[in-house]
PDB file of C-alpha atoms in Angstrom:
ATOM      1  CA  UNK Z   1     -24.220 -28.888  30.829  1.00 68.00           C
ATOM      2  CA  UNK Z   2     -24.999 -27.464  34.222  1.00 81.00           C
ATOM      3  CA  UNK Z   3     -22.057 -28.259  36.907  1.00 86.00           C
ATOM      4  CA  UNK Z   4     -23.060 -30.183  39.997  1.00 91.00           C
ATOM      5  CA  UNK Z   5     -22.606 -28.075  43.400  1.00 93.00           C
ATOM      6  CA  UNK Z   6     -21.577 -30.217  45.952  1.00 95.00           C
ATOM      7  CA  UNK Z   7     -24.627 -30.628  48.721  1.00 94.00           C
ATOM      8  CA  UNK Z   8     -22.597 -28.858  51.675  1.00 95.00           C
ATOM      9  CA  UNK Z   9     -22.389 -26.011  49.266  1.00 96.00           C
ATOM     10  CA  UNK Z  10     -25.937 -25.431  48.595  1.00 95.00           C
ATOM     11  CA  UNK Z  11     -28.397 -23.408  50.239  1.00 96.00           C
ATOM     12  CA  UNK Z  12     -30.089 -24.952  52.997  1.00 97.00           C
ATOM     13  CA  UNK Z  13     -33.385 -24.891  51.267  1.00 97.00           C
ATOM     14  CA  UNK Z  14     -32.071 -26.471  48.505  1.00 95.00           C
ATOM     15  CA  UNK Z  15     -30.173 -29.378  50.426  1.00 96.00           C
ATOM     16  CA  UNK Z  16     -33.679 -29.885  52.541  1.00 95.00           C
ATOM     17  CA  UNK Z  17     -35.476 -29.965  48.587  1.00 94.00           C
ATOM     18  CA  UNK Z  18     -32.557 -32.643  48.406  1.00 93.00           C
ATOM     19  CA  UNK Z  19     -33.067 -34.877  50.831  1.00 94.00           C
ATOM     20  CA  UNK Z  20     -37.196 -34.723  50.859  1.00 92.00           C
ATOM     21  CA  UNK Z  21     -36.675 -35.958  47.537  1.00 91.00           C
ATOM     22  CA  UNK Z  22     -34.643 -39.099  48.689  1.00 91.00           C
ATOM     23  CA  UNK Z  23     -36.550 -39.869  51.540  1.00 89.00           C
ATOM     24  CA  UNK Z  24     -39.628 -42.763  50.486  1.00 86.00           C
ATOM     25  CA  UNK Z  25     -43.336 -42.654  51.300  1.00 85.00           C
ATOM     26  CA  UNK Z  26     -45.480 -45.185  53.887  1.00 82.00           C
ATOM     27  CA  UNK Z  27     -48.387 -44.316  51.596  1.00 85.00           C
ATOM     28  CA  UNK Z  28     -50.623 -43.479  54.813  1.00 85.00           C
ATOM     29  CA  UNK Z  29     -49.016 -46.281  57.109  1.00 84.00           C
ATOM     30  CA  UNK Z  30     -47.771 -46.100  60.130  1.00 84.00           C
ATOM     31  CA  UNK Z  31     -44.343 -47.209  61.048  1.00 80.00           C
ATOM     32  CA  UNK Z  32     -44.795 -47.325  64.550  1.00 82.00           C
ATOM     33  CA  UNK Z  33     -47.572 -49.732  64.170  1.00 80.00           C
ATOM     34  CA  UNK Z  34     -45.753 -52.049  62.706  1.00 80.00           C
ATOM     35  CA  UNK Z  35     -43.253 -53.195  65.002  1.00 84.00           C
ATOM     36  CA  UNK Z  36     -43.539 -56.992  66.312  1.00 87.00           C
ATOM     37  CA  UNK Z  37     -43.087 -57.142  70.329  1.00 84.00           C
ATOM     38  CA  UNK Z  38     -40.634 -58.666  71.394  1.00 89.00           C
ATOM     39  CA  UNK Z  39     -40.855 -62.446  72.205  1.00 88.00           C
ATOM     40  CA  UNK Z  40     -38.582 -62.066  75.822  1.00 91.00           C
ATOM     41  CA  UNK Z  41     -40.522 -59.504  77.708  1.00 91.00           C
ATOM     42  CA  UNK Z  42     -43.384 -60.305  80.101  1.00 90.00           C
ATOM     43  CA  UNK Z  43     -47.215 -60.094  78.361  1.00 90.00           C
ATOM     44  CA  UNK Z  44     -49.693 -60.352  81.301  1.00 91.00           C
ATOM     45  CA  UNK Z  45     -52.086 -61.186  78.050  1.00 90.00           C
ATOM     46  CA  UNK Z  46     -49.838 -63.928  76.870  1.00 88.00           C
ATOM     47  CA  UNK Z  47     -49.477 -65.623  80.113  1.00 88.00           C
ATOM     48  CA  UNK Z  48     -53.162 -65.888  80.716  1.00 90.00           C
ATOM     49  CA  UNK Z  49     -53.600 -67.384  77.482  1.00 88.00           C
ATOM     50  CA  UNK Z  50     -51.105 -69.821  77.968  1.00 88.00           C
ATOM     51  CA  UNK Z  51     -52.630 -70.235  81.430  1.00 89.00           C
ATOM     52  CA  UNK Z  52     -56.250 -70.811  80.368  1.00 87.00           C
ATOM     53  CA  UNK Z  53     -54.970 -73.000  77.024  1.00 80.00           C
ATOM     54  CA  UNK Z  54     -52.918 -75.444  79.744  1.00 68.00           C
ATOM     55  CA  UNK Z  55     -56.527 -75.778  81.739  1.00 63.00           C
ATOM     56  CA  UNK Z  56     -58.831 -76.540  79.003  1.00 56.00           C
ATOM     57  CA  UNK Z  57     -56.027 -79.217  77.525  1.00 54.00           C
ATOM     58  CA  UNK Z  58     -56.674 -81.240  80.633  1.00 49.00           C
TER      59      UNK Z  58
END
């Protein structure tokens, strides 16, 4: 039975192998597209919809 070498013991090569191996896959996504804006700051496109949804309700 091999013994386990501790991670801050192994070569760096081999602790990169290590932790490219934990890290997951996006399968071709983006992460940075998927972010939702946040809901307090000011959307110039927001406010004209609200704008032009508050005429046409009239």
């Amino acid at each position: 039975m091999a013994q386990l070498v501790p991670l801050n013991k192994r070569s760096k090569k081999a602790q990169r192998e290590y932790h490219a191996k934990q890290r997951g896959s996006w399968y071709g996504l983006s992460p940075v597209t998927r972010t939702v804006p946040s809901g307090k700051i000011y959307d110039r496109t927001r406010a004209k919809r609200a704008a032009r949804g508050a005429l046409g309700e009239f």
